[in-house]
CSV table of C-alpha atoms in Angstrom, one decimal:
chain,number,residue,atom,x,y,z
A,1,MET,CA,83.3,81.8,90.9
A,2,ALA,CA,86.0,84.2,89.6
A,3,VAL,CA,85.4,87.8,90.6
A,4,ALA,CA,88.6,89.4,89.5
A,5,TYR,CA,86.8,92.2,87.7
A,6,HIS,CA,85.1,93.6,90.8
A,7,THR,CA,88.2,95.3,92.2
A,8,ALA,CA,88.5,97.8,89.4
A,9,GLN,CA,84.8,98.3,89.2
A,10,ALA,CA,84.5,99.0,92.9
A,11,GLU,CA,86.8,102.0,92.5
A,12,ARG,CA,84.6,103.6,89.9
A,13,ARG,CA,81.5,105.7,90.5
A,14,LEU,CA,78.3,104.1,89.3
A,15,ALA,CA,77.6,107.2,87.4
A,16,ASP,CA,80.5,106.4,85.1
A,17,LEU,CA,79.2,102.9,84.3
A,18,SER,CA,77.1,101.9,81.3
A,19,ASP,CA,73.8,100.3,82.0
A,20,LEU,CA,75.2,96.8,81.2
A,21,ASP,CA,78.1,97.5,83.6
A,22,ARG,CA,75.7,98.7,86.3
A,23,LEU,CA,73.6,95.6,85.8
A,24,TRP,CA,76.6,93.4,86.3
A,25,PHE,CA,77.8,95.5,89.3
A,26,ALA,CA,74.4,95.2,91.0
A,27,GLN,CA,74.8,91.4,91.0
A,28,PHE,CA,78.5,90.9,91.5
A,29,GLY,CA,79.9,94.2,92.7
A,30,GLN,CA,80.3,93.2,96.3
A,31,PRO,CA,82.3,89.9,96.6
A,32,PRO,CA,81.6,89.2,100.3
A,33,GLU,CA,77.9,89.4,99.5
A,34,VAL,CA,78.3,87.2,96.5
A,35,TYR,CA,80.2,84.5,98.4
A,36,THR,CA,77.5,84.7,101.2
A,37,ARG,CA,74.7,84.3,98.7
A,38,ILE,CA,76.3,81.3,97.0
A,39,ALA,CA,77.0,79.6,100.4
A,40,SER,CA,73.4,80.4,101.5
A,41,VAL,CA,71.8,78.9,98.4
A,42,ALA,CA,73.9,75.8,98.6
A,43,ALA,CA,73.1,75.4,102.3
A,44,ALA,CA,69.4,76.0,101.7
A,45,GLY,CA,69.2,73.5,98.9
A,46,GLY,CA,71.1,70.9,100.9
A,47,GLY,CA,69.1,71.6,104.1
A,48,LEU,CA,65.7,71.2,102.3
A,49,TRP,CA,66.8,67.9,101.0
A,50,LEU,CA,67.9,66.7,104.4
A,51,TYR,CA,64.8,68.0,106.1
A,52,SER,CA,62.1,66.7,103.6
A,53,GLY,CA,63.9,64.3,101.4
A,54,SER,CA,62.8,66.4,98.4
A,55,LEU,CA,65.1,66.9,95.5
A,56,ILE,CA,63.5,70.3,94.8
A,57,GLY,CA,66.1,72.0,97.0
A,58,PRO,CA,69.2,70.6,95.3
A,59,ILE,CA,67.7,71.1,91.9
A,60,TRP,CA,66.9,74.8,92.7
A,61,ALA,CA,70.3,75.4,94.1
A,62,CYS,CA,72.0,73.9,91.0
A,63,LEU,CA,69.7,75.8,88.7
A,64,TYR,CA,70.4,79.1,90.5
A,65,LEU,CA,74.2,78.7,90.7
A,66,CYS,CA,74.4,77.7,87.1
A,67,GLY,CA,72.3,80.7,86.1
A,68,LEU,CA,74.5,82.9,88.3
A,69,LEU,CA,77.6,81.6,86.6
A,70,ALA,CA,76.1,82.2,83.2
A,71,SER,CA,75.0,85.6,84.2
A,72,TYR,CA,78.5,86.5,85.3
A,73,TYR,CA,79.6,86.3,81.7
A,74,THR,CA,76.5,87.1,79.7
A,75,MET,CA,76.0,90.4,81.5
A,76,ARG,CA,79.5,91.5,80.4
A,77,PRO,CA,79.4,90.8,76.6
A,78,THR,CA,82.6,91.0,74.6
A,79,ASP,CA,80.8,93.5,72.3
A,80,PRO,CA,78.6,95.8,74.3
A,81,THR,CA,77.4,97.6,71.1
A,82,ARG,CA,75.9,94.4,69.8
A,83,PRO,CA,72.1,94.9,69.5
A,84,SER,CA,71.3,91.7,71.5
A,85,ALA,CA,73.7,92.5,74.3
A,86,TRP,CA,71.2,94.6,76.4
A,87,GLY,CA,68.5,92.0,75.9
A,88,ILE,CA,70.7,89.2,77.0
A,89,GLY,CA,71.8,91.1,80.1
A,90,ILE,CA,68.3,91.9,81.2
A,91,ALA,CA,67.1,88.3,80.5
A,92,SER,CA,70.0,87.0,82.5
A,93,HIS,CA,69.2,89.3,85.4
A,94,VAL,CA,65.5,88.4,85.4
A,95,PHE,CA,66.3,84.7,85.2
A,96,ILE,CA,68.5,84.6,88.3
A,97,ALA,CA,66.2,87.0,90.2
A,98,LEU,CA,63.1,84.8,89.5
A,99,THR,CA,65.0,81.6,90.1
A,100,PHE,CA,66.2,82.8,93.5
A,101,ALA,CA,62.7,84.0,94.5
A,102,SER,CA,60.9,80.8,93.2
A,103,LEU,CA,61.9,78.5,96.1
A,104,PRO,CA,61.1,80.9,99.0
A,105,LEU,CA,57.7,81.7,97.3
A,106,TYR,CA,57.1,77.9,96.9
A,107,LEU,CA,58.0,77.3,100.5
A,108,MET,CA,55.6,80.0,101.7
A,109,THR,CA,52.7,78.0,100.2
A,110,SER,CA,53.7,74.8,102.2
A,111,ASP,CA,51.5,73.6,105.0
A,112,ASP,CA,54.7,72.8,107.0
A,113,LEU,CA,55.2,75.8,109.3
A,114,VAL,CA,58.9,75.3,109.3
A,115,LEU,CA,59.2,75.4,105.5
A,116,ALA,CA,56.7,78.4,105.4
A,117,PHE,CA,58.8,80.2,108.0
A,118,CYS,CA,62.0,79.6,106.1
A,119,GLY,CA,60.4,80.8,102.9
A,120,MET,CA,59.2,84.0,104.5
A,121,LEU,CA,62.6,84.6,106.0
A,122,ALA,CA,64.3,84.1,102.6
A,123,ILE,CA,61.9,86.7,101.1
A,124,VAL,CA,62.8,89.1,103.8
A,125,GLY,CA,66.5,88.6,102.9
A,126,LEU,CA,65.7,89.1,99.2
A,127,GLY,CA,64.0,92.4,100.1
A,128,ALA,CA,67.0,93.5,102.1
A,129,PHE,CA,69.3,92.6,99.2
A,130,THR,CA,67.3,94.6,96.6
A,131,LEU,CA,67.1,97.6,99.0
A,132,PHE,CA,70.8,97.8,99.8
A,133,ARG,CA,72.7,96.3,96.9
A,134,GLU,CA,74.5,98.6,94.4
A,135,GLU,CA,72.0,100.3,92.1
A,136,PRO,CA,71.0,98.5,88.9
A,137,PRO,CA,69.6,100.3,85.8
A,138,ALA,CA,66.1,101.8,86.3
A,139,ILE,CA,64.5,99.2,84.1
A,140,VAL,CA,65.2,96.6,86.8
A,141,GLN,CA,63.3,98.5,89.5
A,142,PRO,CA,59.8,97.3,88.4
A,143,ILE,CA,61.0,93.7,88.5
A,144,ASP,CA,62.2,94.1,92.0
A,145,ILE,CA,58.9,95.7,93.1
A,146,ALA,CA,56.9,93.0,91.3
A,147,VAL,CA,58.7,90.2,93.1
A,148,GLY,CA,57.9,91.8,96.4
A,149,TRP,CA,54.2,92.1,95.5
A,150,VAL,CA,54.1,88.5,94.4
A,151,ALA,CA,55.4,87.5,97.8
A,152,ILE,CA,52.8,89.6,99.5
A,153,LEU,CA,50.1,88.1,97.3
A,154,ILE,CA,51.1,84.6,98.3
A,155,VAL,CA,51.0,85.6,102.0
A,156,TRP,CA,47.5,87.0,101.4
A,157,ILE,CA,46.3,83.9,99.7
A,158,LYS,CA,47.8,81.6,102.4
A,159,PHE,CA,46.9,83.5,105.6
A,160,VAL,CA,44.3,86.1,104.7
A,161,ALA,CA,41.9,84.5,102.4
A,162,PRO,CA,41.1,81.5,104.7
A,163,GLN,CA,40.0,83.9,107.5
A,164,PRO,CA,36.3,83.6,108.1
A,165,SER,CA,35.9,87.1,109.5
A,166,LEU,CA,35.6,89.9,107.0
A,167,ALA,CA,37.0,92.3,109.6
A,168,ALA,CA,40.1,90.2,110.0
A,169,GLN,CA,40.5,89.9,106.2
A,170,GLY,CA,40.2,93.7,105.9
A,171,VAL,CA,42.7,94.4,108.5
A,172,MET,CA,45.2,91.9,107.2
A,173,THR,CA,44.7,93.0,103.7
A,174,LEU,CA,45.3,96.6,104.7
A,175,ILE,CA,48.6,95.5,106.4
A,176,CYS,CA,49.7,93.6,103.3
A,177,VAL,CA,49.0,96.7,101.1
A,178,VAL,CA,50.8,99.0,103.5
A,179,VAL,CA,53.8,96.7,103.6
A,180,GLY,CA,53.9,96.4,99.8
A,181,ALA,CA,53.6,100.1,99.3
A,182,TYR,CA,56.2,100.8,101.9
A,183,TYR,CA,58.6,98.4,100.2
A,184,ALA,CA,58.1,100.0,96.8
A,185,ILE,CA,58.4,103.5,98.2
A,186,ALA,CA,61.5,102.6,100.2
A,187,LEU,CA,63.1,101.0,97.1
A,188,ILE,CA,62.4,104.0,94.9
A,189,THR,CA,63.4,106.6,97.6
A,190,THR,CA,66.6,104.7,98.6
A,191,ARG,CA,67.8,104.6,95.0
A,192,LYS,CA,66.9,108.3,94.4
A,193,VAL,CA,68.9,109.3,97.5
A,194,ARG,CA,71.8,107.3,96.3
A,195,ALA,CA,71.6,109.0,92.9
A,196,ASP,CA,71.5,112.4,94.5
A,197,LEU,CA,74.5,111.6,96.7
A,198,ARG,CA,76.4,110.5,93.7
A,199,ALA,CA,75.6,113.7,91.8
A,200,ALA,CA,76.6,115.8,94.8
A,201,ALA,CA,79.9,113.8,95.1
A,202,GLU,CA,80.5,114.3,91.4
A,203,ARG,CA,80.0,118.1,91.8
A,204,GLU,CA,82.3,118.1,94.8
A,205,SER,CA,85.0,116.2,92.8
A,206,THR,CA,84.7,118.6,89.9
A,207,ALA,CA,85.1,121.6,92.3
A,208,GLN,CA,88.1,120.0,93.9
A,209,MET,CA,89.6,119.3,90.5
A,210,MET,CA,89.1,122.9,89.4
A,211,GLU,CA,90.7,124.1,92.6
A,212,ALA,CA,93.6,121.9,92.0
A,213,ILE,CA,94.0,123.2,88.5
A,214,GLY,CA,93.9,126.7,89.8
A,215,ARG,CA,96.6,125.9,92.3
A,216,LEU,CA,98.7,124.3,89.7
A,217,SER,CA,98.3,127.1,87.3
A,218,GLY,CA,99.1,129.7,89.9
A,219,GLY,CA,102.1,127.9,91.2
A,220,MET,CA,103.5,127.1,87.7
A,221,ALA,CA,102.9,130.6,86.6
A,222,HIS,CA,104.9,131.9,89.6
A,223,ASP,CA,107.8,129.4,89.0
A,224,PHE,CA,107.9,130.1,85.2
A,225,ASN,CA,107.7,133.9,85.9
A,226,ASN,CA,110.8,133.7,88.1
A,227,ILE,CA,112.7,131.7,85.5
A,228,LEU,CA,111.7,134.0,82.7
A,229,THR,CA,112.6,137.1,84.7
A,230,ALA,CA,116.1,135.7,85.3
A,231,LEU,CA,116.4,134.7,81.7
A,232,GLN,CA,115.2,138.1,80.3
A,233,GLY,CA,117.3,140.0,82.8
A,234,SER,CA,120.4,138.2,81.8
A,235,LEU,CA,119.8,138.7,78.1
A,236,ASP,CA,119.0,142.4,78.6
A,237,LEU,CA,122.2,143.0,80.5
A,238,TYR,CA,124.1,141.0,77.9
A,239,HIS,CA,123.5,143.8,75.4
A,240,VAL,CA,124.7,146.6,77.6
A,241,MET,CA,127.7,144.9,79.3
A,242,PRO,CA,131.1,145.1,77.7
A,243,PRO,CA,132.8,141.9,76.6
A,244,GLY,CA,134.5,140.1,79.4
A,245,GLU,CA,133.9,137.6,82.2
A,246,GLU,CA,130.9,139.3,83.6
A,247,ARG,CA,129.2,139.2,80.2
A,248,ASP,CA,130.0,135.5,79.8
A,249,ALA,CA,128.6,134.9,83.2
A,250,LEU,CA,125.3,136.4,82.0
A,251,VAL,CA,125.2,133.8,79.3
A,252,GLU,CA,125.7,131.1,81.8
A,253,GLU,CA,122.9,132.4,84.0
A,254,ALA,CA,120.6,132.5,81.0
A,255,GLN,CA,121.5,128.9,80.2
A,256,PHE,CA,121.0,127.9,83.8
A,257,ALA,CA,117.5,129.5,83.7
A,258,SER,CA,116.6,127.7,80.5
A,259,LYS,CA,117.7,124.4,82.1
A,260,ARG,CA,115.5,125.2,85.1
A,261,ALA,CA,112.5,125.7,82.8
A,262,SER,CA,113.3,122.5,81.0
A,263,GLY,CA,113.7,120.7,84.3
A,264,LEU,CA,110.4,122.0,85.5
A,265,VAL,CA,108.6,120.7,82.4
A,266,SER,CA,110.3,117.3,82.8
A,267,ARG,CA,109.3,117.1,86.4
A,268,LEU,CA,105.7,117.9,85.5
A,269,LEU,CA,105.8,115.2,82.8
A,270,ALA,CA,107.3,112.7,85.2
A,271,PHE,CA,104.7,113.6,87.8
A,272,ALA,CA,102.0,112.9,85.2
A,273,ARG,CA,103.7,109.6,84.2
A,274,ARG,CA,104.2,111.0,80.7
A,275,ALA,CA,108.0,111.0,80.6
A,276,PRO,CA,110.0,107.8,81.3
A,277,LEU,CA,112.9,108.0,83.7
A,278,ASP,CA,116.4,106.9,82.6
A,279,PRO,CA,118.0,105.3,85.7
A,280,GLN,CA,121.8,105.2,85.6
A,281,PRO,CA,124.5,104.7,88.2
A,282,VAL,CA,125.1,108.1,89.9
A,283,ASP,CA,127.8,108.8,92.5
A,284,ALA,CA,126.0,109.6,95.8
A,285,ALA,CA,128.9,111.7,97.1
A,286,LYS,CA,129.0,113.8,94.0
A,287,ILE,CA,125.2,114.3,94.2
A,288,ILE,CA,125.6,115.6,97.8
A,289,ASP,CA,128.5,117.9,96.7
A,290,ASP,CA,126.5,119.3,93.8
A,291,MET,CA,123.4,119.9,95.9
A,292,ARG,CA,125.4,121.6,98.7
A,293,ALA,CA,127.0,123.9,96.1
A,294,LEU,CA,123.6,124.7,94.7
A,295,ALA,CA,122.0,125.1,98.2
A,296,SER,CA,124.7,127.7,99.1
A,297,HIS,CA,123.2,130.0,96.5
A,298,LEU,CA,119.6,129.3,97.6
A,299,VAL,CA,119.7,129.7,101.4
A,300,PRO,CA,120.6,132.8,103.3
A,301,ASP,CA,123.9,133.2,105.2
A,302,SER,CA,122.1,132.8,108.5
A,303,VAL,CA,121.3,129.2,107.6
A,304,THR,CA,124.1,126.7,108.2
A,305,LEU,CA,124.7,124.0,105.6
A,306,ASP,CA,126.1,120.7,106.6
A,307,SER,CA,126.6,117.5,104.6
A,308,ARG,CA,127.6,113.9,104.9
A,309,ALA,CA,128.4,111.5,102.1
A,310,PRO,CA,129.5,107.8,102.0
A,311,GLU,CA,132.9,106.8,100.9
A,312,ASN,CA,134.3,104.2,98.4
A,313,GLY,CA,132.2,105.3,95.4
A,314,VAL,CA,128.7,104.4,96.4
A,315,MET,CA,126.5,104.5,93.3
A,316,ALA,CA,122.7,104.9,93.4
A,317,LEU,CA,120.5,103.7,90.6
A,318,ALA,CA,118.4,106.7,89.5
A,319,ASP,CA,117.7,109.3,86.8
A,320,ALA,CA,120.3,112.0,87.5
A,321,ASP,CA,118.1,114.9,86.5
A,322,GLY,CA,115.1,113.6,88.4
A,323,LEU,CA,117.2,113.1,91.5
A,324,HIS,CA,118.6,116.6,91.4
A,325,ALA,CA,115.1,118.0,90.9
A,326,ALA,CA,113.7,116.0,93.8
A,327,LEU,CA,116.5,116.9,96.2
A,328,LEU,CA,116.2,120.6,95.1
A,329,ASP,CA,112.6,120.6,96.1
A,330,LEU,CA,113.4,119.1,99.5
A,331,ILE,CA,116.1,121.7,100.1
A,332,LEU,CA,113.7,124.5,99.2
A,333,ASN,CA,111.1,123.1,101.6
A,334,ALA,CA,113.7,122.9,104.4
A,335,ARG,CA,114.8,126.5,103.7
A,336,ASP,CA,111.2,127.7,103.9
A,337,ALA,CA,110.7,125.8,107.1
A,338,LEU,CA,113.6,127.5,108.8
A,339,ASP,CA,112.3,131.0,108.2
A,340,GLY,CA,115.8,132.4,107.7
A,341,ARG,CA,117.7,130.8,110.6
A,342,GLY,CA,118.8,127.3,111.5
A,343,GLN,CA,120.6,124.4,110.0
A,344,ILE,CA,120.1,122.1,107.0
A,345,THR,CA,121.9,118.8,106.7
A,346,LEU,CA,122.3,117.0,103.3
A,347,ALA,CA,123.3,113.4,103.6
A,348,ALA,CA,123.6,110.1,101.8
A,349,ASP,CA,124.0,106.8,103.6
A,350,LEU,CA,124.0,103.1,102.9
A,351,VAL,CA,121.4,101.2,104.9
A,352,CYS,CA,120.3,97.6,105.2
A,353,GLY,CA,117.4,96.3,103.3
A,354,PRO,CA,115.9,96.9,99.8
A,355,ALA,CA,114.6,100.3,98.8
A,356,ASP,CA,111.1,99.1,98.6
A,357,GLY,CA,107.9,100.7,99.8
A,358,GLY,CA,107.1,102.6,96.6
A,359,GLY,CA,104.9,100.0,94.9
A,360,ASN,CA,107.5,99.0,92.3
A,361,VAL,CA,109.9,96.1,92.2
A,362,PRO,CA,113.3,97.6,93.4
A,363,ALA,CA,116.7,96.8,91.9
A,364,GLN,CA,118.3,95.1,94.9
A,365,HIS,CA,122.0,94.8,95.6
A,366,ASP,CA,123.7,91.6,96.4
A,367,LEU,CA,124.4,92.9,99.9
A,368,ASP,CA,120.7,93.7,100.4
A,369,THR,CA,121.4,97.4,100.9
A,370,HIS,CA,120.2,100.7,99.4
A,371,VAL,CA,121.0,104.4,99.3
A,372,VAL,CA,119.2,107.0,101.4
A,373,PHE,CA,119.4,110.6,100.5
A,374,SER,CA,118.1,112.8,103.4
A,375,ILE,CA,117.4,116.5,103.9
A,376,ALA,CA,117.1,117.4,107.5
A,377,ASP,CA,116.3,120.8,109.1
A,378,ASP,CA,116.0,121.9,112.7
A,379,GLY,CA,112.9,124.0,112.2
A,380,PRO,CA,109.6,123.7,114.1
A,381,GLY,CA,108.5,120.6,112.3
A,382,ILE,CA,105.2,119.8,110.5
A,383,PRO,CA,102.0,120.1,112.5
A,384,ARG,CA,100.2,116.9,113.1
A,385,THR,CA,97.1,118.3,111.6
A,386,ILE,CA,98.6,118.5,108.1
A,387,ARG,CA,101.3,115.8,108.3
A,388,ASP,CA,99.1,113.3,106.5
A,389,ARG,CA,98.5,115.7,103.6
A,390,VAL,CA,101.9,117.0,102.8
A,391,PHE,CA,102.3,114.4,99.9
A,392,GLU,CA,99.0,115.4,98.3
A,393,PRO,CA,99.4,117.0,94.9
A,394,PHE,CA,98.8,120.8,95.0
A,395,PHE,CA,98.7,120.9,98.8
A,396,THR,CA,100.7,123.8,100.2
A,397,THR,CA,100.8,126.0,103.2
A,398,LYS,CA,102.5,128.8,101.3
A,399,THR,CA,100.8,131.9,100.3
A,400,VAL,CA,99.0,132.1,96.9
A,401,GLY,CA,101.6,132.4,94.1
A,402,SER,CA,104.5,131.2,96.3
A,403,GLY,CA,104.5,127.7,95.1
A,404,SER,CA,102.5,125.0,93.3
A,405,GLY,CA,102.3,122.4,96.1
A,406,LEU,CA,103.9,119.8,93.9
A,407,GLY,CA,107.4,119.6,95.4
A,408,LEU,CA,106.9,116.7,97.8
A,409,SER,CA,104.4,114.9,95.6
A,410,MET,CA,106.8,115.1,92.7
A,411,ALA,CA,109.7,113.8,94.9
A,412,LYS,CA,107.5,110.9,96.1
A,413,GLY,CA,106.5,110.1,92.5
A,414,PHE,CA,110.1,110.1,91.4
A,415,ALA,CA,111.1,107.8,94.3
A,416,GLU,CA,108.4,105.3,93.5
A,417,GLN,CA,109.1,105.3,89.8
A,418,SER,CA,112.7,104.6,90.6
A,419,GLY,CA,111.8,101.6,92.7
A,420,GLY,CA,112.2,103.3,96.0
A,421,ALA,CA,110.2,105.3,98.5
A,422,LEU,CA,110.0,108.7,100.2
A,423,ARG,CA,109.6,108.8,103.9
A,424,LEU,CA,109.1,111.7,106.3
A,425,LYS,CA,109.9,112.1,110.0
A,426,SER,CA,108.9,115.2,111.8
A,427,SER,CA,108.8,116.5,115.4
A,428,PRO,CA,109.0,119.9,117.1
A,429,ASP,CA,112.8,119.5,116.9
A,430,GLY,CA,112.9,119.4,113.1
A,431,THR,CA,112.0,117.4,110.0
A,432,ILE,CA,113.9,114.7,108.0
A,433,VAL,CA,112.8,113.7,104.5
A,434,GLU,CA,114.4,110.5,103.3
A,435,LEU,CA,114.6,109.5,99.6
A,436,HIS,CA,115.3,105.8,99.4
A,437,LEU,CA,116.8,104.6,96.1
A,438,PRO,CA,118.1,101.2,94.9
A,439,LEU,CA,121.9,100.7,94.9
A,440,ALA,CA,123.5,100.2,91.5
A,441,ALA,CA,124.6,96.6,91.1
A,442,GLY,CA,128.1,96.0,92.3
A,443,ARG,CA,128.6,99.6,93.7
A,444,GLY,CA,128.7,99.5,97.5
A,445,GLY,CA,130.5,100.9,100.5
A,446,THR,CA,130.2,100.8,104.3
A,447,VAL,CA,126.7,100.0,105.4
A,448,THR,CA,125.2,101.9,108.3
A,449,ASP,CA,122.4,100.8,110.6
A,450,GLN,CA,118.8,101.0,109.3
A,451,GLN,CA,117.4,104.4,110.0
């Protein structure tokens, strides 16, 4: 049976599903259980035929499996708004539930102890299934309870009624009632607890989302405030400065600030997958030179800048603006990690292998190589306690208002959209962040060993 739909459904909260979807998910939401159920039914039908020679087992198995296959499709109508859709879904669910229970209930009435034992065991399995399966709509709950009580009634008729002693009948009847009541209460309570847990998880998710929005708003407000301050300051000074080179420099600073604002918006759109990238061949050596020149204005004089670039015109395949923005974020992170003293190394290298690992199909070079841009610092490294979280959106160890926590996550998103990957290596001796990108076709140089 095809169960391709289950993967996407398993990722969604049951609270987000319609009643029809929940009904479907209750039957088919756990593929291993579905496969086990199908195998068990087929084995039971065949086993009954081999044991007793009766065709009831194979007929029951075929009827159930055909009903299950039909339910797989009828519970997911092409038009859920159709008036008959809900009725068809419920009828389909009831049919396979009663069909499955019919053989165990029949076997329980047999005089053959082996068959009666197998029937009771199957009913126990059915009870476990109804207790622990994913929750169906509330309307199905009475059906599940009714099946359980029918099984108890059959047990009472077979084992209790023939007892000659009224005392024995009374005790056994009391046990049957207690078991039936316990099953009903357990079923109701279990599903209520699940509903409460889902509601609590939904509240927690909402709280985390609001916290993330707060972090994003605070960080973006801080970044835009810095840009606007530079822009407004340059324009204010422009009106009081006499004509000349200094006045022209103010215009360039204002233009640079506006480009930073535009770049910030573009990065946010790329992070949200709202802006497509425009990958073009970019010179790796020129990128390193540009970023070193920019970094010289961003890091204090007490921080040493070093760089390394490949020769022979190595061209990476990437969106130039996105690459500049990603590397800028990595440089700023390295600067903050050094706390005013140390060394930052900017490098680009050719390494063996495709630039895969990002979840997209990379553009591979004939020589099976790719470009790695790396930003290394000799700071204290990233503590192990937070190393697994540094790529989470909005996660930051900076003080409130000092950043949005989107730098590394944006760089990672850019790398993956570009057909590459972002990898991090950190120790007490420093941190290296590597941005792996595909090599533009036909643009290669000297290949170094895989890092």
